[in-house]
Amino acid sequence: MAQPRKSTQANRRRGGPRPGVPGPDDQARGHHRTRQAHLVEVAEDYVETIADLLEVQGEARAVDLARRFGVSHVTVTKTVSRLQEAGLVTSRPYRAIFLTPAGRRLAAKCRHRHRVVVELLRKLGVREGTARLDAEGIEHHISSETLAAFERFAGRPAAPENTAR
Amino acid sequence: MAQPRKSTQANRRRGGPRPGVPGPDDQARGHHRTRQAHLVEVAEDYVETIADLLEVQGEARAVDLARRFGVSHVTVTKTVSRLQEAGLVTSRPYRAIFLTPAGRRLAAKCRHRHRVVVELLRKLGVREGTARLDAEGIEHHISSETLAAFERFAGRPAAPENTAR
DNA sequence: TATATAATTTAGCCTGTGCTACACTCGGAC
DNA sequence: GTCCGAGTGTAGCACAGGCTAAATTATATA
């Protein structure tokens, strides 16, 4: 009932064999996004979508966002009020939702990043629809360094066969 | 106090001008990951890390996972018990955590995907450390089609100038 | 003007993921 | 054989982000 235990626990305690493990700390830094960063993702998705709606139909309503995100309007309302506290959007009772300057800045940044990701995927041969879908998930996890790399690649003559541009 | 409203609501009701909007439904499909898929992400992160630990030190303990993820052991315990219910891991009180066959399969898949993403980023000129960090976020959001595209690119003579391979 | 309908708000519930504090086991060392 | 400390478990809290149901408001139209 206590087979594979002995050695390892002692090892850990004495700082035993930890060959090529990434190391507890920098791994933690990477994964620490798990919770905190999720809030950022949500914020980014919202401001991006709100910006879209504002552009297309002049205003963004909770019900529009709910349809876009596939959630109930109640969920949207709660999230929007959090974003309002964060200073990204403005909303008054029974009125549409608009972006603050900070919200507009964030939206612009997200949009650009989103476009870059889509273009990269397209250049790699991913179909339009899939590219858009995947980009929505990927875009939130791209550092500025990676974004720059994507821009370099996407903004180029591209791969041999896709010379069509 | 009610300027930009009149027209738009009427428009929406009558199915008015919705120029190039992605359309409520397919957008929703894309964003619907927001909640449900987060569970998948967590599961993937856990099995991947557990697989790592098993390989390196023969067993995975809650405290190791907690250190890796930068969370408390309590959080790990709760998540692990959920994963156990999902049939991905096994764990007995005061004992180490192991993977079920399903967990091993998932871990293998994630690992491969992770490696592909890192390689792609490297080929695009992203530094090793950044590539690993970004890959952790990106890997959960790439479809099989995109994965295939990444593999094609990462496993090829690469771009014109990088003909070194 | 009155009313019907769509949108919004509010209240209340659930689950996931995080925490601290405290109790308990297990294994190794004395 | 006991005891100490690291690792685990449990209780209880907070908050994000889902939901339904019921009440309220705004707008367009009859």
Short mmCIF file of N, CA and C in Angstrom, two decimals, chain A residues 4 8, chain B residues 50-60 96-98:
data_model
loop_
_atom_site.label_atom_id
_atom_site.label_comp_id
_atom_site.label_asym_id
_atom_site.label_seq_id
_atom_site.Cartn_x
_atom_site.Cartn_y
_atom_site.Cartn_z
N PRO A 4 5.34 3.19 -4.40
CA PRO A 4 6.21 4.07 -5.17
C PRO A 4 6.50 5.36 -4.42
N THR A 8 10.66 8.93 -3.74
CA THR A 8 10.31 10.25 -4.26
C THR A 8 10.14 11.32 -3.20
N ILE B 50 0.43 16.63 -15.39
CA ILE B 50 0.55 15.37 -14.65
C ILE B 50 1.43 14.40 -15.42
N ALA B 51 1.23 14.34 -16.72
CA ALA B 51 2.06 13.46 -17.54
C ALA B 51 3.53 13.82 -17.41
N ASP B 52 3.81 15.12 -17.43
CA ASP B 52 5.18 15.59 -17.26
C ASP B 52 5.76 15.09 -15.95
N LEU B 53 5.02 15.32 -14.88
CA LEU B 53 5.50 14.95 -13.55
C LEU B 53 5.71 13.46 -13.44
N LEU B 54 4.78 12.70 -13.99
CA LEU B 54 4.91 11.24 -13.93
C LEU B 54 6.19 10.81 -14.61
N GLU B 55 6.47 11.44 -15.73
CA GLU B 55 7.65 11.07 -16.48
C GLU B 55 8.92 11.43 -15.72
N VAL B 56 8.92 12.62 -15.16
CA VAL B 56 10.13 13.12 -14.54
C VAL B 56 10.38 12.54 -13.16
N GLN B 57 9.34 12.48 -12.33
CA GLN B 57 9.58 12.01 -10.97
C GLN B 57 8.73 10.81 -10.58
N GLY B 58 8.10 10.20 -11.55
CA GLY B 58 7.42 8.94 -11.30
C GLY B 58 6.05 9.05 -10.67
N GLU B 59 5.73 10.21 -10.15
CA GLU B 59 4.41 10.39 -9.57
C GLU B 59 4.06 11.88 -9.58
N ALA B 60 2.78 12.16 -9.49
CA ALA B 60 2.35 13.55 -9.46
C ALA B 60 1.58 13.78 -8.17
N ALA B 96 -0.62 9.55 -4.57
CA ALA B 96 -0.31 10.36 -5.75
C ALA B 96 -1.44 10.29 -6.77
N ILE B 97 -1.32 11.14 -7.77
CA ILE B 97 -2.33 11.22 -8.82
C ILE B 97 -1.77 10.56 -10.08
N PHE B 98 -2.58 9.74 -10.72
CA PHE B 98 -2.15 9.10 -11.96
C PHE B 98 -3.18 9.31 -13.05
#
